[in-house]
């Protein structure tokens, strides 16, 4: 397949991961060319959304950080796991035990957390202590109807130059101990991608997803019918290009390179109006 | 099947778990009847071994504890994971990174731990910190040929009256993050049970295994051809009696009840000499 085959179909919308695409985790600066790329997308009038499994920051904090880094974004353009998970547990009347980062605990303060029958595990980082994991296990073990919700299922991410464990391994630990499967709210969960598509009112085949996570971003997007583009920034590693199951539609240096292509092509991206 | 069907074949040897069978984890006293049961086995001249995934104590410490609790045992009767793992890595020249309990770290002091190409994960308890798990992940991630060894794969055990996570969930976390399978040295690994059988010079169908772990003890023993007996002490829970895949050959109140039956039966247990 040609390297540019992914450009042959119209692109009417763009989904992007944030960490590793707009900035490197743990670094307080934008990835080269990324602020310009977002400006170009907005000038070209191509709808876009950010879709992130970030669960160490609230939407407001993340929006604030992006502005500090020079990004011109709106809070409503950021699709996050925590609001989606809150809606899920409210609709089904679950009372959560939180194994999440202290930064996002306040977001759940209006949820009934008494006598929990549900564990919500996010990227808790230093909060992943033996004691906290034992408590989460007890909630699952004491009630066979209690459920495990994982905010994404990423394996690892890059922080201060090192790879560190993401939520996925800890969800896997609780799955193994409690003999049940986590409900994944976040990438690569299909429902989460569909929420973003609905928000843009676009079909999967009209949208490309750009991310640094071969499985969570690229594989997840492809599984709902989007094109998946891998950037060589963030947690990208050379080995990702030979991944056993996921083959990206394109692999690019960074966000700038892919957005350059999208906005500069001979306008196959304008809406094709009904005849 | 009759409840006593497991007694119809000769029993020429007995394997027993320690924690949850001889004493409750975290409690400094023997389980009622268990010291007497061991005395009865020895008087009846039935060979026995203790087989344990205990990786918070050395063999010497465990032997010392059993004596304090009133057990008349010999160190050589205790089959443990750590010596088996040490033999394994020595034979194959692996250099371990240790994610184990501080008590057993000294047992590895004569192993080359420079530039590790192998992670050994045991029941590290409070040593299961985010930082230590990240370090273990790096060893696996930085070298695709590095291996993960799990000292048993228990899900949880009882300590001070509460269930706490065992090594298994943390091995599962590292398996998920590093996309490789752990080599299990310990129960329910078949090799580990075979080591114990070899030590007694008995065949699997001549031996019963007694434990409180439906999967690790009962299922593991049955998978090599032994009879597996579940005791209602230790981490036993009522739900174990309806386990989806493992059906014990018998379920008994405690060690005493099963040993009573074994020693008091109409001597089908004496060796059947060749004609």
Coordinates of C-alpha atoms in Angstrom, one line a residue:
Chain A
X1 CA 0.0 0.0 0.0
X2 CA 1.3 3.5 -0.8
X3 CA 2.5 5.5 2.1
X4 CA -0.1 8.1 1.2
X5 CA -3.1 5.8 0.7
X6 CA -4.6 7.2 3.9
X7 CA -5.0 10.6 2.1
X8 CA -7.0 9.2 -0.7
X9 CA -10.3 9.4 1.2
X10 CA -11.7 12.7 2.4
X11 CA -10.7 13.8 5.9
X12 CA -13.5 15.8 7.4
X13 CA -12.3 15.7 11.0
X14 CA -9.2 15.0 13.1
X15 CA -9.0 13.4 16.5
X16 CA -5.8 13.7 18.5
X17 CA -4.2 12.4 21.6
X18 CA -2.7 15.1 23.9
X19 CA 0.2 13.7 25.9
X20 CA 3.0 12.7 23.6
X21 CA 1.4 14.6 20.7
X22 CA 1.0 18.2 22.0
X23 CA 3.6 17.9 24.7
X24 CA 5.9 15.3 26.3
X25 CA 4.6 14.0 29.6
X26 CA 6.5 15.7 32.5
X27 CA 7.9 18.5 30.2
X28 CA 6.4 21.9 30.3
X29 CA 6.8 22.7 26.7
X30 CA 5.0 22.1 23.4
X31 CA 6.3 19.5 21.0
X32 CA 8.0 21.3 18.1
X33 CA 5.5 22.4 15.4
X34 CA 2.4 21.2 17.3
X35 CA 1.0 24.7 18.3
X36 CA 1.3 25.7 14.7
X37 CA -0.4 22.5 13.5
X38 CA -3.4 23.3 15.7
X39 CA -3.6 26.8 14.3
X40 CA -3.4 25.4 10.8
X41 CA -6.3 23.0 11.5
X42 CA -8.4 25.8 12.9
X43 CA -7.6 28.1 9.9
X44 CA -8.5 25.4 7.5
X45 CA -11.8 25.0 9.3
X46 CA -11.4 21.3 9.8
X47 CA -13.2 20.1 12.9
X48 CA -11.0 18.5 15.5
X49 CA -11.2 17.1 19.0
X50 CA -8.6 16.0 21.6
X51 CA -9.2 12.6 23.1
X52 CA -7.2 11.6 26.1
X53 CA -6.9 9.0 28.8
X54 CA -5.3 11.7 31.0
X55 CA -6.6 11.0 34.5
X56 CA -4.1 13.0 36.5
X57 CA -5.7 16.3 35.6
X58 CA -9.2 17.7 35.4
X59 CA -10.4 19.1 32.1
X60 CA -10.0 22.6 33.5
X61 CA -6.4 21.9 34.6
X62 CA -5.5 20.4 31.2
X63 CA -7.1 23.2 29.3
X64 CA -5.1 25.7 31.5
X65 CA -1.8 23.8 30.8
X66 CA -2.5 23.7 27.0
X67 CA -3.0 27.5 27.0
X68 CA 0.3 28.0 29.0
X69 CA 2.0 25.9 26.3
X70 CA 0.7 28.2 23.6
X71 CA -2.3 26.1 22.4
X72 CA -5.5 27.9 21.4
X73 CA -8.0 25.3 22.4
X74 CA -11.5 25.2 24.1
X75 CA -12.4 23.0 27.0
X76 CA -15.3 21.5 25.1
X77 CA -12.9 20.2 22.5
X78 CA -11.3 17.9 25.0
X79 CA -12.9 14.5 25.4
X80 CA -11.9 12.9 28.8
X81 CA -12.5 9.6 30.6
X82 CA -13.6 11.0 34.0
X83 CA -16.8 12.7 32.8
X84 CA -17.7 9.6 30.8
X85 CA -17.1 7.4 33.8
X86 CA -19.2 9.6 36.0
X87 CA -22.1 9.4 33.6
X88 CA -21.7 5.6 33.4
X89 CA -21.9 5.1 37.2
X90 CA -24.7 7.6 37.7
X91 CA -26.8 6.0 35.0
X92 CA -26.4 2.6 36.7
X93 CA -26.3 3.8 40.3
X94 CA -22.9 2.5 41.2
X95 CA -21.0 3.8 44.2
X96 CA -17.3 4.2 43.4
X97 CA -14.2 3.3 45.4
X98 CA -11.6 5.6 43.8
X99 CA -8.1 4.4 42.9
X100 CA -7.2 7.5 41.0
X101 CA -4.8 10.4 41.1
X102 CA -5.4 12.9 44.0
X103 CA -5.9 15.7 41.4
X104 CA -9.0 14.1 40.0
X105 CA -10.6 12.8 43.3
X106 CA -12.5 16.1 43.7
X107 CA -14.3 15.5 40.4
X108 CA -16.1 12.6 42.1
X109 CA -17.0 14.5 45.2
X110 CA -20.7 14.6 44.2
X111 CA -20.8 10.8 43.7
X112 CA -22.1 8.6 46.6
X113 CA -19.0 6.7 47.8
X114 CA -20.5 5.1 50.8
X115 CA -20.4 1.3 50.8
X116 CA -18.8 1.1 47.4
X117 CA -19.9 -1.5 44.8
X118 CA -17.6 -0.4 42.0
X119 CA -13.8 0.3 41.7
X120 CA -12.7 3.1 39.4
X121 CA -9.0 2.7 38.6
X122 CA -7.2 5.6 36.8
X123 CA -3.6 6.6 36.4
X124 CA -3.0 6.9 40.1
X125 CA 0.8 6.9 39.9
X126 CA 2.2 7.2 43.5
X127 CA -1.3 6.4 44.8
X128 CA -0.8 2.8 43.5
X129 CA 0.3 1.6 46.9
X130 CA 0.0 -1.9 48.2
X131 CA -2.6 -0.7 50.7
X132 CA -4.7 1.1 48.2
X133 CA -4.7 -1.9 45.8
X134 CA -5.7 -4.2 48.7
X135 CA -8.6 -1.9 49.5
X136 CA -9.8 -1.9 45.9
X137 CA -9.5 -5.7 45.9
X138 CA -11.7 -5.9 49.0
X139 CA -14.5 -3.9 47.3
X140 CA -14.4 -6.4 44.4
X141 CA -14.0 -9.4 46.5
X142 CA -16.6 -8.7 49.1
X143 CA -19.5 -8.4 46.6
X144 CA -19.6 -10.5 43.6
X145 CA -21.8 -7.9 41.8
X146 CA -19.3 -5.1 42.2
X147 CA -17.6 -4.0 39.0
X148 CA -14.2 -2.8 38.0
X149 CA -14.0 0.3 35.7
X150 CA -10.6 1.2 34.2
X151 CA -10.1 4.7 32.8
X152 CA -8.3 3.6 29.7
X153 CA -6.0 0.6 29.6
X154 CA -2.6 2.1 28.6
X155 CA 0.5 0.0 29.4
X156 CA 2.9 2.9 30.1
X157 CA 3.8 6.5 29.2
X158 CA 6.9 8.6 29.1
X159 CA 7.5 11.0 32.0
X160 CA 10.7 13.0 32.6
X161 CA 12.3 10.9 29.9
X162 CA 11.5 7.5 31.5
X163 CA 8.7 5.1 30.7
X164 CA 6.3 4.6 33.7
X165 CA 3.4 2.3 34.2
X166 CA 0.0 3.5 33.2
X167 CA -3.4 2.4 34.5
X168 CA -3.5 -0.8 32.4
X169 CA -1.1 -3.0 34.4
X170 CA -2.9 -2.1 37.7
X171 CA -6.3 -2.9 36.1
X172 CA -4.9 -6.2 34.9
X173 CA -3.7 -6.9 38.5
X174 CA -7.2 -6.3 39.9
X175 CA -8.7 -8.3 37.1
X176 CA -6.5 -11.2 37.9
X177 CA -7.1 -11.0 41.7
X178 CA -10.8 -10.6 41.5
X179 CA -11.5 -12.9 38.5
X180 CA -13.5 -10.3 36.6
X181 CA -12.9 -8.2 33.5
X182 CA -12.6 -4.4 33.7
X183 CA -15.0 -2.2 31.9
X184 CA -12.7 0.1 30.0
X185 CA -13.8 3.7 29.7
X186 CA -11.2 5.5 27.6
X187 CA -9.0 4.5 24.7
X188 CA -8.9 2.0 23.2
X189 CA -12.5 1.4 24.2
X190 CA -14.8 1.7 21.2
X191 CA -17.5 3.6 23.1
X192 CA -15.1 6.3 24.0
X193 CA -14.1 6.9 20.3
X194 CA -17.7 6.9 19.3
X195 CA -18.5 9.6 21.8
X196 CA -15.8 11.8 20.1
X197 CA -17.2 11.1 16.7
X198 CA -20.8 11.9 17.8
X199 CA -19.5 15.1 19.2
X200 CA -18.1 16.1 15.8
X201 CA -21.2 14.6 14.0
X202 CA -18.9 12.6 11.7
X203 CA -18.6 9.0 10.6
X204 CA -15.5 7.0 11.5
X205 CA -14.4 6.8 7.8
X206 CA -14.3 10.6 7.6
X207 CA -11.9 11.0 10.5
X208 CA -8.2 10.3 11.2
X209 CA -6.9 9.7 14.7
X210 CA -3.4 10.8 15.5
X211 CA -1.5 9.4 18.6
X212 CA 1.7 8.1 20.0
X213 CA 0.2 4.9 21.4
X214 CA 0.2 2.1 18.9
X215 CA -2.5 0.1 20.6
X216 CA -4.6 2.7 22.5
X217 CA -4.7 5.4 19.8
X218 CA -4.0 3.7 16.5
X219 CA -5.4 0.3 17.1
X220 CA -8.4 1.6 19.0
X221 CA -9.3 4.1 16.2
X222 CA -8.9 1.5 13.5
X223 CA -11.1 -0.9 15.3
X224 CA -14.0 1.6 15.0
X225 CA -13.2 2.3 11.3
X226 CA -11.1 5.4 11.5
X227 CA -7.7 5.8 10.0
X228 CA -5.0 5.6 12.7
X229 CA -1.7 7.7 12.4
X230 CA 1.3 7.0 14.6
X231 CA 3.6 9.9 15.5
X232 CA 7.2 9.4 16.4
X233 CA 6.9 11.5 19.5
X234 CA 5.9 10.8 23.1
X235 CA 6.1 7.2 24.1
X236 CA 6.7 6.0 20.5
X237 CA 9.4 3.4 20.1
X238 CA 10.9 2.0 16.9
X239 CA 9.6 -1.4 17.8
X240 CA 6.0 0.0 17.4
X241 CA 6.5 0.0 13.7
X242 CA 6.7 -3.8 13.7
X243 CA 3.8 -4.3 16.1
X244 CA 2.4 -7.8 15.9
X245 CA -1.3 -6.8 15.4
X246 CA -1.6 -3.0 14.7
X247 CA -0.5 -1.5 11.4
X248 CA -0.8 2.3 11.4
X249 CA -2.3 3.9 8.2
X250 CA 0.7 6.2 8.4
X251 CA 3.7 6.8 10.6
X252 CA 4.9 10.4 10.7
X253 CA 7.6 12.4 12.5
X254 CA 5.2 14.5 14.5
X255 CA 1.8 16.2 14.5
X256 CA 3.0 19.0 12.3
X257 CA 4.0 16.6 9.5
X258 CA 0.6 15.0 9.4
X259 CA -1.4 18.2 9.7
X260 CA 0.7 19.8 7.0
X261 CA -0.3 17.0 4.7
X262 CA -4.0 17.2 5.7
X263 CA -4.4 20.9 5.2
X264 CA -2.2 21.2 2.1
X265 CA -3.7 18.4 -0.1
X266 CA -5.6 19.4 -3.1
X267 CA -8.8 19.9 -1.1
X268 CA -10.2 16.5 -1.0
X269 CA -11.2 17.5 2.5
X270 CA -14.0 20.0 1.7
X271 CA -17.4 18.5 2.3
X272 CA -18.6 16.7 -0.8
X273 CA -22.1 18.2 -1.2
X274 CA -25.0 16.0 -2.2
X275 CA -25.6 16.2 -6.0
Chain B
X1 CA -18.9 -39.6 43.3
X2 CA -18.8 -40.6 46.9
X3 CA -17.3 -38.1 49.4
X4 CA -14.8 -40.8 50.3
X5 CA -13.8 -41.9 46.8
X6 CA -10.4 -40.2 47.3
X7 CA -9.6 -42.8 50.0
X8 CA -10.1 -45.8 47.8
X9 CA -6.6 -45.6 46.3
X10 CA -3.5 -46.1 48.4
X11 CA -2.0 -42.9 49.9
X12 CA 1.7 -43.4 50.3
X13 CA 2.6 -39.7 50.8
X14 CA 1.1 -36.4 51.8
X15 CA 1.9 -32.9 50.5
X16 CA 0.7 -29.9 52.5
X17 CA 0.6 -26.2 52.1
X18 CA 1.8 -24.3 55.2
X19 CA 0.2 -20.9 55.5
X20 CA -3.6 -21.4 56.1
X21 CA -3.1 -25.1 56.9
X22 CA -0.6 -25.2 59.7
X23 CA -1.2 -21.6 60.9
X24 CA -3.2 -18.5 59.8
X25 CA -1.1 -15.9 58.0
X26 CA -0.3 -13.1 60.5
X27 CA -1.3 -15.1 63.5
X28 CA 1.3 -16.6 65.8
X29 CA -0.5 -19.8 66.7
X30 CA -1.1 -23.2 65.1
X31 CA -4.5 -24.0 63.6
X32 CA -6.4 -26.2 66.0
X33 CA -5.5 -29.9 65.6
X34 CA -2.7 -29.3 63.0
X35 CA 0.3 -30.0 65.3
X36 CA -1.3 -33.2 66.4
X37 CA -2.0 -34.1 62.7
X38 CA 1.7 -33.8 61.9
X39 CA 2.6 -36.0 64.9
X40 CA 0.1 -38.6 63.7
X41 CA 1.5 -38.6 60.2
X42 CA 5.0 -39.1 61.6
X43 CA 3.9 -41.9 63.9
X44 CA 2.1 -43.7 61.1
X45 CA 5.4 -43.5 59.1
X46 CA 3.7 -41.9 56.1
X47 CA 6.2 -39.7 54.2
X48 CA 5.2 -36.0 53.9
X49 CA 6.5 -32.7 52.7
X50 CA 5.5 -29.1 53.1
X51 CA 5.2 -27.2 49.8
X52 CA 4.8 -23.5 50.0
X53 CA 4.9 -20.4 47.9
X54 CA 6.0 -18.4 51.0
X55 CA 8.5 -15.9 49.8
X56 CA 8.5 -13.5 52.8
X57 CA 10.6 -15.9 54.9
X58 CA 13.7 -18.0 54.3
X59 CA 13.5 -21.7 54.9
X60 CA 15.4 -21.3 58.2
X61 CA 13.0 -18.6 59.4
X62 CA 10.0 -20.6 58.4
X63 CA 11.4 -23.7 60.1
X64 CA 12.0 -21.6 63.2
X65 CA 8.5 -20.3 63.2
X66 CA 7.0 -23.8 62.8
X67 CA 9.0 -25.0 65.8
X68 CA 7.8 -22.0 67.9
X69 CA 4.2 -23.0 67.0
X70 CA 4.8 -26.5 68.2
X71 CA 5.5 -28.3 65.0
X72 CA 8.1 -31.1 64.9
X73 CA 9.4 -30.6 61.3
X74 CA 12.8 -30.7 59.6
X75 CA 14.0 -28.0 57.2
X76 CA 14.6 -30.5 54.5
X77 CA 10.9 -31.4 54.6
X78 CA 10.0 -27.8 53.4
X79 CA 9.9 -27.3 49.6
X80 CA 10.2 -23.6 48.7
X81 CA 10.2 -21.4 45.6
X82 CA 13.4 -19.3 46.2
X83 CA 15.9 -22.2 46.1
X84 CA 14.1 -23.5 43.0
X85 CA 14.3 -20.1 41.3
X86 CA 18.0 -19.7 42.2
X87 CA 18.8 -23.0 40.6
X88 CA 16.8 -22.0 37.5
X89 CA 18.6 -18.7 37.0
X90 CA 22.0 -20.2 37.7
X91 CA 21.5 -23.0 35.2
X92 CA 20.5 -20.4 32.5
X93 CA 22.9 -17.6 33.6
X94 CA 20.2 -15.0 34.3
X95 CA 21.0 -11.9 36.4
X96 CA 18.0 -11.1 38.5
X97 CA 16.3 -7.8 39.4
X98 CA 14.5 -8.6 42.7
X99 CA 11.0 -7.5 43.4
X100 CA 10.7 -9.6 46.6
X101 CA 10.2 -9.2 50.3
X102 CA 13.3 -7.7 52.1
X103 CA 13.5 -10.8 54.3
X104 CA 14.4 -13.0 51.3
X105 CA 16.7 -10.5 49.4
X106 CA 19.8 -11.9 51.3
X107 CA 19.1 -15.3 49.9
X108 CA 20.0 -13.9 46.4
X109 CA 23.2 -12.2 47.6
X110 CA 25.4 -14.7 45.8
X111 CA 23.6 -14.1 42.5
X112 CA 25.1 -11.6 40.0
X113 CA 22.6 -8.8 39.9
X114 CA 24.6 -6.4 37.7
X115 CA 22.8 -5.3 34.5
X116 CA 19.8 -7.5 35.2
X117 CA 18.1 -9.5 32.4
X118 CA 15.5 -11.2 34.5
X119 CA 12.8 -10.0 37.0
X120 CA 12.0 -12.2 40.0
X121 CA 8.7 -11.2 41.5
X122 CA 7.7 -12.7 44.9
X123 CA 5.2 -11.7 47.6
X124 CA 6.9 -8.4 48.1
X125 CA 4.0 -6.9 50.1
X126 CA 4.8 -3.3 51.1
X127 CA 7.7 -3.5 48.6
X128 CA 5.2 -3.4 45.8
X129 CA 5.6 0.4 45.3
X130 CA 5.0 2.2 42.1
X131 CA 8.7 3.0 41.9
X132 CA 9.8 -0.7 42.3
X133 CA 7.2 -1.9 39.8
X134 CA 8.5 0.8 37.3
X135 CA 12.0 -0.4 37.8
X136 CA 11.0 -4.0 37.2
X137 CA 9.1 -2.9 34.1
X138 CA 12.3 -1.2 32.7
X139 CA 14.3 -4.4 33.1
X140 CA 11.7 -6.2 30.9
X141 CA 11.2 -3.3 28.5
X142 CA 14.8 -2.5 27.9
X143 CA 15.8 -5.9 26.7
X144 CA 13.4 -8.1 24.7
X145 CA 15.2 -11.2 25.8
X146 CA 14.8 -10.5 29.5
X147 CA 12.4 -12.8 31.4
X148 CA 9.9 -12.6 34.1
X149 CA 9.9 -15.2 36.9
X150 CA 7.0 -15.3 39.3
X151 CA 7.4 -17.1 42.6
X152 CA 4.0 -18.8 42.5
X153 CA 1.0 -17.0 41.2
X154 CA -1.4 -16.8 44.1
X155 CA -4.1 -14.2 43.9
X156 CA -4.4 -13.4 47.7
X157 CA -3.9 -14.7 51.2
X158 CA -5.3 -14.0 54.6
X159 CA -3.2 -11.8 57.0
X160 CA -4.4 -10.4 60.3
X161 CA -7.9 -11.5 59.3
X162 CA -8.0 -9.6 56.0
X163 CA -7.3 -10.9 52.5
X164 CA -4.3 -9.2 50.9
X165 CA -2.9 -9.4 47.4
X166 CA -0.3 -12.1 46.7
X167 CA 2.3 -12.1 44.0
X168 CA 0.0 -13.2 41.2
X169 CA -1.7 -9.8 40.6
X170 CA 1.6 -8.0 40.4
X171 CA 3.1 -10.7 38.0
X172 CA -0.1 -10.2 35.9
X173 CA 0.5 -6.4 35.9
X174 CA 4.1 -6.9 34.7
X175 CA 3.0 -9.4 32.1
X176 CA 0.4 -7.0 30.7
X177 CA 2.9 -4.0 30.7
X178 CA 5.8 -6.0 29.1
X179 CA 3.7 -8.2 26.8
X180 CA 5.3 -11.4 28.0
X181 CA 4.3 -14.4 30.1
X182 CA 5.8 -15.1 33.5
X183 CA 7.6 -18.3 34.1
X184 CA 5.9 -19.5 37.3
X185 CA 8.2 -21.2 39.8
X186 CA 6.0 -22.3 42.7
X187 CA 2.4 -23.6 42.9
X188 CA 0.4 -24.2 40.8
X189 CA 3.4 -24.7 38.5
X190 CA 3.7 -28.4 37.6
X191 CA 7.5 -28.5 37.8
X192 CA 7.3 -27.4 41.4
X193 CA 5.0 -30.2 42.4
X194 CA 7.1 -32.7 40.6
X195 CA 10.2 -31.6 42.6
X196 CA 8.3 -32.4 45.8
X197 CA 7.2 -35.8 44.4
X198 CA 10.8 -36.6 43.3
X199 CA 11.9 -35.7 46.8
X200 CA 9.5 -38.3 48.3
X201 CA 10.3 -40.8 45.4
X202 CA 6.5 -41.2 44.9
X203 CA 4.2 -41.1 41.9
X204 CA 1.5 -38.4 41.7
X205 CA -1.3 -41.0 42.0
X206 CA 0.2 -42.2 45.4
X207 CA 0.0 -38.7 46.9
X208 CA -2.6 -36.3 48.2
X209 CA -2.0 -32.6 48.4
X210 CA -3.8 -30.6 51.1
X211 CA -4.2 -26.8 50.9
X212 CA -6.4 -23.8 51.4
X213 CA -5.9 -22.4 47.8
X214 CA -8.5 -23.9 45.4
X215 CA -6.4 -23.0 42.3
X216 CA -2.8 -23.0 43.6
X217 CA -3.0 -26.1 45.8
X218 CA -5.9 -28.2 44.7
X219 CA -6.0 -27.4 41.0
X220 CA -2.2 -27.4 40.7
X221 CA -1.9 -30.9 42.4
X222 CA -4.7 -32.3 40.3
X223 CA -3.1 -31.1 37.1
X224 CA -0.1 -33.3 37.8
X225 CA -2.3 -36.3 38.8
X226 CA -2.5 -36.0 42.6
X227 CA -5.6 -35.9 44.6
X228 CA -6.3 -32.4 45.8
X229 CA -8.0 -31.8 49.2
X230 CA -9.3 -28.4 50.2
X231 CA -9.3 -27.3 53.9
X232 CA -11.8 -24.9 55.3
X233 CA -9.1 -22.8 57.0
X234 CA -6.8 -20.1 55.8
X235 CA -8.0 -18.2 52.8
X236 CA -10.8 -20.7 52.1
X237 CA -14.1 -19.1 51.2
X238 CA -17.5 -20.8 50.8
X239 CA -17.5 -19.7 47.1
X240 CA -14.4 -22.0 46.5
X241 CA -16.7 -25.0 46.8
X242 CA -18.5 -23.9 43.6
X243 CA -15.3 -23.0 41.7
X244 CA -15.8 -22.8 37.9
X245 CA -13.0 -25.1 37.0
X246 CA -11.5 -26.8 40.0
X247 CA -13.4 -29.6 41.9
X248 CA -11.5 -30.8 45.0
X249 CA -11.4 -34.6 45.6
X250 CA -12.5 -33.7 49.1
X251 CA -13.3 -30.7 51.2
X252 CA -12.6 -31.0 54.9
X253 CA -12.9 -28.8 58.0
X254 CA -9.1 -28.7 58.6
X255 CA -5.8 -30.6 58.4
X256 CA -6.7 -32.7 61.4
X257 CA -9.8 -34.1 59.8
X258 CA -8.1 -35.2 56.7
X259 CA -5.1 -36.7 58.4
X260 CA -7.4 -38.5 60.9
X261 CA -9.0 -40.2 57.9
X262 CA -5.7 -41.0 56.2
X263 CA -4.0 -42.6 59.3
X264 CA -7.1 -44.4 60.6
X265 CA -8.3 -46.2 57.4
X266 CA -7.9 -49.9 57.2
X267 CA -4.2 -49.6 56.2
X268 CA -4.6 -49.3 52.4
X269 CA -1.6 -47.0 52.9
X270 CA 1.1 -49.5 53.5
X271 CA 3.3 -50.1 50.5
X272 CA 2.0 -52.8 48.2
X273 CA 5.1 -54.9 47.8
X274 CA 5.7 -56.5 44.4
X275 CA 4.5 -60.1 44.2

